[in-house]
Tab-separated table of C-alpha atoms in Angstrom:
chain	number	residue	atom	x	y	z
U	22	MET	CA	149.111	100.861	102.893
U	23	ARG	CA	146.483	103.036	101.202
U	24	GLN	CA	143.995	100.091	101.269
U	25	LEU	CA	144.549	99.721	105.026
U	26	TYR	CA	143.877	103.454	105.479
U	27	TYR	CA	140.591	103.280	103.575
U	28	LEU	CA	139.557	100.148	105.453
U	29	THR	CA	140.183	101.899	108.782
U	30	ILE	CA	138.104	104.886	107.709
U	31	LEU	CA	135.261	102.544	106.625
U	32	LEU	CA	135.300	100.665	109.937
U	33	ILE	CA	135.185	103.944	111.892
U	34	ALA	CA	132.237	105.126	109.791
U	35	LEU	CA	130.350	101.868	110.394
U	36	CYS	CA	130.976	102.103	114.145
U	37	VAL	CA	129.605	105.658	114.225
U	38	MET	CA	126.494	104.598	112.255
U	39	ASN	CA	125.863	101.677	114.605
U	40	LEU	CA	126.281	103.857	117.693
U	41	THR	CA	123.882	106.414	116.258
U	42	THR	CA	121.257	103.748	115.458
U	43	PHE	CA	121.654	102.248	118.969
U	44	ALA	CA	121.281	105.688	120.560
U	45	GLN	CA	118.120	106.420	118.554
U	46	SER	CA	116.707	102.969	119.438
U	47	LYS	CA	117.134	103.545	123.155
U	48	ARG	CA	115.846	107.095	122.779
U	49	ALA	CA	112.489	106.075	121.311
U	50	ARG	CA	111.735	103.790	124.242
U	51	GLY	CA	112.878	106.447	126.700
U	52	LEU	CA	110.657	109.089	125.083
U	53	PHE	CA	107.676	106.719	125.451
U	54	VAL	CA	108.382	105.875	129.092
U	55	ASN	CA	109.104	109.371	130.346
U	56	GLY	CA	106.425	111.046	128.249
U	57	GLN	CA	108.689	113.703	126.802
U	58	ALA	CA	107.358	113.021	123.287
U	59	ASP	CA	104.235	111.626	121.699
U	60	ALA	CA	104.960	107.905	121.302
U	61	ILE	CA	103.345	104.496	120.954
U	62	HIS	CA	104.280	100.911	121.929
U	63	ILE	CA	103.061	98.232	119.546
U	64	LEU	CA	103.023	94.413	119.658
U	65	ILE	CA	101.891	91.765	117.184
U	66	LEU	CA	100.085	88.728	118.657
U	67	LYS	CA	99.520	85.429	116.789
U	68	LYS	CA	96.724	83.027	117.678
U	69	ILE	CA	98.265	79.714	118.755
U	70	ASP	CA	95.215	78.108	120.442
U	71	GLU	CA	91.499	78.549	120.709
U	72	ASN	CA	91.818	81.239	123.371
U	73	LYS	CA	95.530	81.902	123.447
U	74	PHE	CA	97.778	84.421	121.674
U	75	ALA	CA	101.568	84.785	121.716
U	76	PRO	CA	103.804	87.692	120.686
U	77	VAL	CA	105.605	87.274	117.324
U	78	ASP	CA	108.170	89.164	115.321
U	79	PRO	CA	106.274	91.161	112.661
U	80	ALA	CA	109.176	90.562	110.220
U	81	ARG	CA	108.475	86.797	110.107
U	82	ALA	CA	106.556	85.140	107.285
U	83	PHE	CA	102.864	84.384	107.730
U	84	GLN	CA	100.822	81.642	106.039
U	85	ARG	CA	97.244	81.305	104.876
U	86	GLY	CA	94.825	80.820	107.785
U	87	GLU	CA	97.049	82.277	110.469
U	88	GLN	CA	95.380	84.816	112.693
U	89	ILE	CA	96.847	87.870	114.424
U	90	LYS	CA	95.909	90.809	116.592
U	91	ILE	CA	97.652	94.167	116.880
U	92	THR	CA	97.971	95.608	120.367
U	93	PHE	CA	99.194	99.100	121.183
U	94	GLU	CA	99.494	101.645	123.996
U	95	SER	CA	100.131	105.368	123.554
U	96	ASN	CA	101.481	107.926	125.994
U	97	PHE	CA	99.184	110.699	124.703
U	98	ASP	CA	95.482	111.292	124.164
U	99	GLY	CA	94.480	111.429	120.534
U	100	TYR	CA	93.248	109.348	117.614
U	101	VAL	CA	94.594	106.303	115.766
U	102	TYR	CA	93.536	105.158	112.312
U	103	VAL	CA	94.553	101.783	110.841
U	104	VAL	CA	94.412	101.249	107.086
U	105	ASN	CA	94.983	97.918	105.284
U	106	VAL	CA	96.616	97.843	101.835
U	107	THR	CA	96.318	94.363	100.306
U	108	PRO	CA	98.966	92.843	98.020
U	109	GLY	CA	96.614	93.749	95.167
U	110	GLY	CA	96.531	97.408	96.202
U	111	LYS	CA	93.024	97.634	97.701
U	112	LYS	CA	92.825	100.070	100.626
U	113	ARG	CA	90.361	100.008	103.487
U	114	VAL	CA	90.115	101.602	106.910
U	115	LEU	CA	90.201	98.773	109.468
U	116	PHE	CA	89.976	100.975	112.524
U	117	PRO	CA	87.656	102.591	113.387
U	118	PHE	CA	85.002	100.299	111.951
U	119	ASN	CA	81.375	101.307	111.633
U	120	LYS	CA	80.522	103.400	114.742
U	121	GLU	CA	83.533	102.230	116.748
U	122	SER	CA	85.463	104.961	118.556
U	123	ASN	CA	89.133	105.412	117.691
U	124	HIS	CA	89.833	107.910	120.444
U	125	ILE	CA	92.783	106.691	122.510
U	126	VAL	CA	93.741	107.539	126.067
U	127	HIS	CA	97.327	107.515	127.289
U	128	GLY	CA	98.323	104.473	129.365
U	129	GLN	CA	95.474	102.283	128.093
U	130	ARG	CA	96.177	99.195	125.981
U	131	TYR	CA	94.073	98.513	122.910
U	132	GLU	CA	93.567	95.405	120.788
U	133	LEU	CA	92.726	95.374	117.066
U	134	PRO	CA	90.376	93.931	116.192
U	135	SER	CA	88.752	94.048	119.592
U	136	LEU	CA	86.493	90.993	119.142
U	137	ASN	CA	87.861	88.961	116.216
U	138	THR	CA	91.235	88.515	114.496
U	139	PHE	CA	92.954	89.517	111.239
U	140	VAL	CA	93.093	86.352	109.126
U	141	PHE	CA	95.581	85.816	106.233
U	142	ASP	CA	93.621	84.673	103.177
U	143	GLU	CA	94.774	83.142	99.881
U	144	GLU	CA	96.234	86.366	98.487
U	145	LYS	CA	100.013	86.092	98.885
U	146	GLY	CA	102.411	89.017	98.996
U	147	THR	CA	103.121	91.910	101.314
U	148	GLU	CA	100.121	92.841	103.458
U	149	ILE	CA	100.453	96.434	104.608
U	150	VAL	CA	98.893	97.822	107.758
U	151	GLN	CA	99.434	101.572	107.920
U	152	VAL	CA	98.996	103.266	111.300
U	153	ILE	CA	98.213	106.988	111.404
U	154	MET	CA	98.403	108.871	114.731
U	155	SER	CA	96.867	112.269	115.266
U	156	ARG	CA	95.741	114.654	118.050
U	157	GLU	CA	92.460	115.242	116.195
U	158	THR	CA	89.971	113.364	114.079
U	159	ILE	CA	90.761	113.029	110.342
U	160	ALA	CA	87.749	113.758	108.142
U	161	PHE	CA	89.189	111.911	105.139
U	162	PHE	CA	89.088	108.615	107.024
U	163	ASP	CA	85.866	109.326	108.950
U	164	GLN	CA	84.012	110.042	105.723
U	165	ALA	CA	85.321	106.789	104.147
U	166	VAL	CA	84.067	104.802	107.161
U	167	LYS	CA	80.668	106.515	107.048
U	168	ASN	CA	80.080	106.565	103.299
U	169	SER	CA	81.926	103.615	101.767
U	170	GLN	CA	82.508	101.117	104.611
U	171	GLY	CA	86.133	102.272	104.852
U	172	GLU	CA	87.020	101.833	101.210
U	173	LEU	CA	89.592	104.445	100.033
U	174	GLY	CA	90.282	105.831	96.600
U	175	GLU	CA	93.480	105.380	94.556
U	176	THR	CA	95.952	106.905	96.995
U	177	ALA	CA	99.545	105.705	97.265
U	178	SER	CA	101.175	103.736	100.016
U	179	SER	CA	104.950	103.506	100.074
U	180	ALA	CA	105.145	99.722	100.108
U	181	ALA	CA	102.394	99.439	97.520
U	182	ALA	CA	104.374	101.731	95.255
U	183	GLU	CA	107.469	99.593	95.759
U	184	LEU	CA	105.529	96.443	94.886
U	185	SER	CA	104.222	97.957	91.654
U	186	ASN	CA	107.723	98.926	90.494
U	187	PRO	CA	109.434	95.915	88.862
U	188	ASN	CA	112.859	97.554	89.237
U	189	THR	CA	112.805	97.678	93.039
U	190	LYS	CA	113.638	94.938	95.511
U	191	ALA	CA	110.975	93.371	97.740
U	192	PRO	CA	109.899	95.874	100.426
U	193	LYS	CA	111.265	95.476	103.887
U	194	SER	CA	109.015	93.484	106.225
U	195	GLY	CA	108.232	94.253	109.845
U	196	ILE	CA	107.582	97.684	111.314
U	197	VAL	CA	108.845	100.469	109.057
U	198	THR	CA	109.143	104.227	109.748
U	199	GLU	CA	111.472	105.427	106.956
U	200	ASN	CA	110.235	106.549	103.552
U	201	VAL	CA	106.625	105.892	104.470
U	202	THR	CA	104.027	107.721	102.358
U	203	SER	CA	100.699	108.214	104.045
U	204	VAL	CA	97.505	107.038	102.314
U	205	LEU	CA	96.186	110.508	103.086
U	206	PRO	CA	96.049	112.919	100.127
U	207	GLN	CA	99.439	114.573	99.643
U	208	THR	CA	98.030	117.905	98.432
U	209	GLY	CA	94.745	119.767	98.482
U	210	ALA	CA	91.773	118.958	100.687
U	211	GLY	CA	92.585	116.350	103.347
U	212	ALA	CA	96.354	116.810	103.174
U	213	MET	CA	98.145	116.911	106.522
U	214	ARG	CA	101.759	117.463	107.530
U	215	GLN	CA	103.582	114.211	108.201
U	216	ARG	CA	106.031	114.226	111.115
U	217	GLY	CA	109.308	112.326	111.207
U	218	ILE	CA	109.466	109.513	113.785
U	219	ILE	CA	112.076	107.107	115.209
U	220	LEU	CA	111.727	103.419	116.024
U	221	SER	CA	113.029	101.258	118.833
U	222	PRO	CA	112.557	97.497	118.527
U	223	GLY	CA	113.109	95.550	121.758
U	224	LYS	CA	116.008	93.138	122.105
U	225	ASP	CA	113.487	90.421	121.416
U	226	LYS	CA	111.051	92.039	118.931
U	227	ALA	CA	108.559	89.235	119.441
U	228	THR	CA	108.064	89.626	123.180
U	229	GLU	CA	109.040	93.245	123.805
U	230	GLY	CA	107.399	94.825	120.777
U	231	THR	CA	108.449	98.133	119.209
U	232	TYR	CA	108.454	101.735	120.435
U	233	ILE	CA	107.797	104.581	118.008
U	234	ALA	CA	108.283	108.233	118.964
U	235	ILE	CA	108.470	111.743	117.528
U	236	PRO	CA	112.019	113.029	118.155
U	237	ASP	CA	112.984	116.552	119.146
U	238	LYS	CA	115.938	117.367	116.892
U	239	SER	CA	116.555	120.840	118.349
U	240	THR	CA	119.042	119.512	120.914
U	241	ASP	CA	120.937	117.640	118.168
U	242	ARG	CA	121.553	121.060	116.550
U	243	GLY	CA	122.735	122.624	119.803
U	244	GLN	CA	119.513	124.604	120.329
U	245	THR	CA	117.438	124.915	123.505
U	246	LYS	CA	114.979	122.040	123.776
U	247	ASP	CA	111.430	122.923	122.810
U	248	LYS	CA	109.080	120.767	124.917
U	249	GLU	CA	106.364	121.084	122.259
U	250	ALA	CA	108.629	120.107	119.325
U	251	SER	CA	108.082	116.405	119.924
U	252	ARG	CA	104.269	116.715	120.173
U	253	LEU	CA	101.721	116.295	117.380
U	254	LYS	CA	99.983	119.560	116.589
U	255	ALA	CA	96.816	120.490	114.664
U	256	ASN	CA	96.854	119.214	111.076
U	257	GLU	CA	99.832	116.895	111.736
U	258	VAL	CA	100.087	113.113	111.637
U	259	ALA	CA	102.724	110.506	112.465
U	260	VAL	CA	102.667	107.482	110.179
U	261	PHE	CA	104.307	104.065	110.162
U	262	GLU	CA	103.664	100.762	108.426
U	263	ILE	CA	103.500	97.133	109.581
U	264	ARG	CA	104.536	95.134	106.513
U	265	LEU	CA	103.537	91.503	106.851
U	266	GLN	CA	104.958	88.923	104.446
U	267	HIS	CA	102.260	86.453	103.385
U	268	ILE	CA	103.688	83.295	101.783
């Protein structure tokens, strides 16, 4: 009888967790569409023919020679930086490149890279693409692009840290928002406050992409909604990772 009681409690808890996750998932897409929060819609495209690309699930495995593009659209005006962390731990700013502008305008769709593609080489493992959103330019990245062709120093990325720890399981693949550590300095010059974000993958992650938004948690605590609480402010960033498994 006691086992049945505990089983019932466990099932109720699982149902509540699933409902909460579903509600957050729908919420991120809604925040993007209605513009009530700073949000972005992202899609991964794989080259399938000379001039043709098709959407793919970012959690799938990729092989040497395969080529992809990252497309995104934001609902706010600001700046986006894209940093690559290789399986070996090397970090480089992919976007902007050289004198390319990384200023984004709401409602406009962007492709990265704009002219070529990202190609998976012979280095197998988890390829990390970290996306950093901000309302303002970030000097730490701009200086790296200007002075060292985008090469960054020894800063930590969450997935890279997982990979270097032999006691942890393989990092989750796909688009990740939880427990993401920005490649930006965590303290001192260049440090910026990192905002929490929520994620909403479409029913078909390949064709519908993923929505990522900054939630306003004031209403969850019974407080009056602050329209600016879900907006990026000065010296703030929102960060997520695209973790691509290269086999």
